[in-house]
Amino acid sequence: MVKSNKNNILSKSDIPIWSLGEDELISRISTDTVHGLTATEAAARLELVGPNAISQGEQTPAWVIFLRQFKSPIVLLLFVAAGLSFAFQEWLDGIAILVVIFINAIIGFYMEFQAGRSMEALKKMVSISVKVLRDGSLSEINSEILVPGDVIYLEAGDMTPADARLFNSAQMQVDEASLTGESVPVEKAPAILPTDTPLAEQSNLLFKGTFITKGNGWAVVTGTGMNTELGKIAHLVGTSDQAVTPLERKLEAFSGRLIKITVGLVVVIFGIGVIGGKPIVEMLETAIALGVAAVPEGLPIVATLALAQGMLRLAHHNVIVRKLSAVETLGGTTVICTDKTGTLTQNKMEVEALVSPGGAWKKRDDEKSLPADSLPKAEYGRLLQIGILCNNADISAQKGDFLEIGDPLETGLLKFALRQGEDINRIRLQCPKLSEIPFSSETKIMATQHQTPEGNMVFAKGAAEDLLECCSFLIDAGKYIPMSPLHHKAWLVEAEKMASSGLKVIAGAFKLDTYDSENLTEKLVFAGLFGLIDPPRKEIPAAISECRKAGIEVVMVTGDHPATAKAIGRQLGIIDSDNTEVVLGKEMPDFENLSAEDKSRWATTKIFARVSPKQKLDLVRVFQERKAIVGMTGDGVNDAPALKKADIGIAMGQRGTQVAQEVADMVLRDDSFASIITAIRQGRVIFDNIRKFVVFLLSCNLSELLVISSVSLLFLHFQLKPLQILFINLITDVLPALALGVTAGSPGVMAHRPRNPDEPIIDRARWRRIVFYSIVLSAGTIGAVYFSHFFIHNSDDWLVQRCNNILFFTLIFSQLFHVFNMGSIAVPFWRTEVVRNQYVWYAIAACICIIIGLYQIGPVRTALSVAPMSPADWVVCIGAGLLTMIIIRLGKHLAFFQNGKL
């Protein structure tokens, strides 16, 4: 192998990469297509060229994020209040309002910055791996450490990780829409092209960011990172802001309506006060206080942070959510269409049975028996050849275990061969591959042509019913016998019998002396059946049971044999009876031709077998027509349309193709169905938490409006100051609301049916609750002033400052204790999710510490118009706050308030 010059990996030449011969390419890029680069050389090149990553542009500067905090209408309203305070020479109030605006901006900046860091952390969790040849062996590595000269293997479903030149391929097609705009996949094959060939016609090159839609091939990396075609146009893309989620749009619209209502209320209260003879300056202060009271400062940013933190929590449960809006949709999922292999099962294939025309072997009948003892030598040998040669996986034994690269079914066949003492590498070297027809979901067959000591041979494997259609003969005791209709039917029955016991059935076939690669799958000789076991995951039955309790329908959609699907479905609890109908793909007409009866049948069927990707898409459309929120799992390149169409597209992280992962809303890192249920549970919890803090903030702010309005309309001598309102909001709008955003969720979160996606964040039942909460909070606050005046001080002298202070502190404690009213009423108070949330206690403790600290600082006490209070006054404030909590808690248990759950 030629060593590269560290200063110049690609030697200079006037001939472009696509016009070089293979030997010229290898010499120019200094690589070896047989053994690949050495680890040492790869590390040196990585040091020279840097990681294989596209620059995402400059991150938003911190100062821009900080200035963004001042753009909302809510902040503008506060600025108006500060301006009016300065205009009427209320210097302290004006300065204090500006200080609070600044403090809110700092808090908002910190939370938005943290949300951004959370999103970046999620991005780092999603890495693209690639099969690369280094030091003579094939391994999977992170695509970011690819370097020019690396030899890579790509197959259908892979994303091209770098620019590369093909030197070997089989029926490869590539989707280059992301680069050229061409919507139809283009053919790719090794060739030497003219130097003036345009980019869209460079059929021997693969480009970073494009997808392999069919076939497979080997290529040499020619460019990485910004030195790719995608890198050259990266500056056109630039950075893009995170799209605003539907929830954020609803909250923004809600805040806008709230401000309009507040302005109207301010005008009315101001007018009534002036007409009633109150001084204009006093009424203006009241109007400013009303405006400040109506502002839920923490609402938008707390919602965004709750979604982002929810995504991080899901990541810890092996679920990577790629789109923020998906977090909102998760909790409303009503139907999950799930694959079987690897999602419901362990995806650990082991050969459990072999059946050939001359005999049968079953591992479970006798663990000590060997296939060679039960099958004729010729048939057993052919089945081993098929399993080893018609196979793109790789495997090696290491310390009593196996290092597996490739499809689990294919690695299962190789493990079986290794255990029978076969030397896989020796057999593959003796029988080099000449051509290949890759497996596709349409044909359900894979065939390879090899040069063997017996001459050119074809080996094929695939679904029994499809491969038998291609067989003209069968082998029995070394003799080739014509395949009669009776033989054909008998083998279909045998396959059905094996599948009904839960085995995945794969047929094997071969033929001799063929040179026509166009007809590899014609006139094959049937060799027998492989039966592979893929045990169900242990956690799945409980997850499916939880789905049923939560009103979520689970539908198995698989390409496997219907009998296998039914056996697994029965074991897992998807179906309750062996008599349950299974709909076959061949019985499913196109969506355009579906009758109402067909749609009704599909909507009530639990298992679909031998289904194509196109039929998955049609199934999603049928469910969505019936107003269902559909989650669809997928792993193949052809599953992408269904994943994109589904309300929640769910890709597999371990066995899923990069195409599927790219279009999905979420990726399961462990491929387990149980992780989907965890995600739905977390989705419901996140949405419930958002509802909790929205209800909490609105009821607190509305209670402030009611207190100020009531005091003004009753012409009482005391009133809350704008600065006091700002302080209350600073205390209650941030820490308690943030704590509610990370609540673990109520015990019954999965015990009710999914919510209607059209249902607003705050429905009528919750609006009734908000009004009730606000009335209790405001009545308790004003009542505390009267109680203190008549029962504690027993005086006719209404001291304005004392009344103001009791009003001020009672409202603070009422709102702090009100956070406990956000818990479920389905369990005792001390067991509610809010009471058990340690962060709520931390938030309340921090708020009380802030109150005590500020009360001890003279200038702050003066700014807030707070005078020293007696112990009895403090007891009244705290007692009234606890009383309002108890009244609200009792009220929640009344039948009128049990229409919705908080």
PDB file of C-alpha atoms in Angstrom, residues 155-158 171-176 184-186 211-215 637-638 659:
ATOM      1  CA  GLU A 155     -26.412  -0.766   1.221  1.00  0.00           C
ATOM      2  CA  ALA A 156     -30.045   0.184   0.841  1.00  0.00           C
ATOM      3  CA  GLY A 157     -31.134   2.502   3.644  1.00  0.00           C
ATOM      4  CA  ASP A 158     -27.698   3.960   4.374  1.00  0.00           C
ATOM      5  CA  GLN A 171     -27.958  -2.685  -8.680  1.00  0.00           C
ATOM      6  CA  MET A 172     -27.296   0.472  -6.682  1.00  0.00           C
ATOM      7  CA  GLN A 173     -29.730   3.369  -6.816  1.00  0.00           C
ATOM      8  CA  VAL A 174     -29.302   6.632  -4.911  1.00  0.00           C
ATOM      9  CA  ASP A 175     -31.705   9.395  -3.927  1.00  0.00           C
ATOM     10  CA  GLU A 176     -29.825  12.633  -4.670  1.00  0.00           C
ATOM     11  CA  VAL A 184     -36.200   9.972  -8.975  1.00  0.00           C
ATOM     12  CA  PRO A 185     -33.374   7.727  -7.632  1.00  0.00           C
ATOM     13  CA  VAL A 186     -30.414   7.533 -10.025  1.00  0.00           C
ATOM     14  CA  PHE A 211     -29.408   8.010   0.453  1.00  0.00           C
ATOM     15  CA  ILE A 212     -28.937   4.522  -0.958  1.00  0.00           C
ATOM     16  CA  THR A 213     -32.430   3.368  -1.945  1.00  0.00           C
ATOM     17  CA  LYS A 214     -31.538   0.046  -3.580  1.00  0.00           C
ATOM     18  CA  GLY A 215     -28.613  -2.355  -3.903  1.00  0.00           C
ATOM     19  CA  VAL A 637     -35.598   2.826   3.428  1.00  0.00           C
ATOM     20  CA  ASN A 638     -39.035   2.078   1.973  1.00  0.00           C
ATOM     21  CA  VAL A 659     -33.087   7.119   5.804  1.00  0.00           C
TER      22      VAL A 659
END
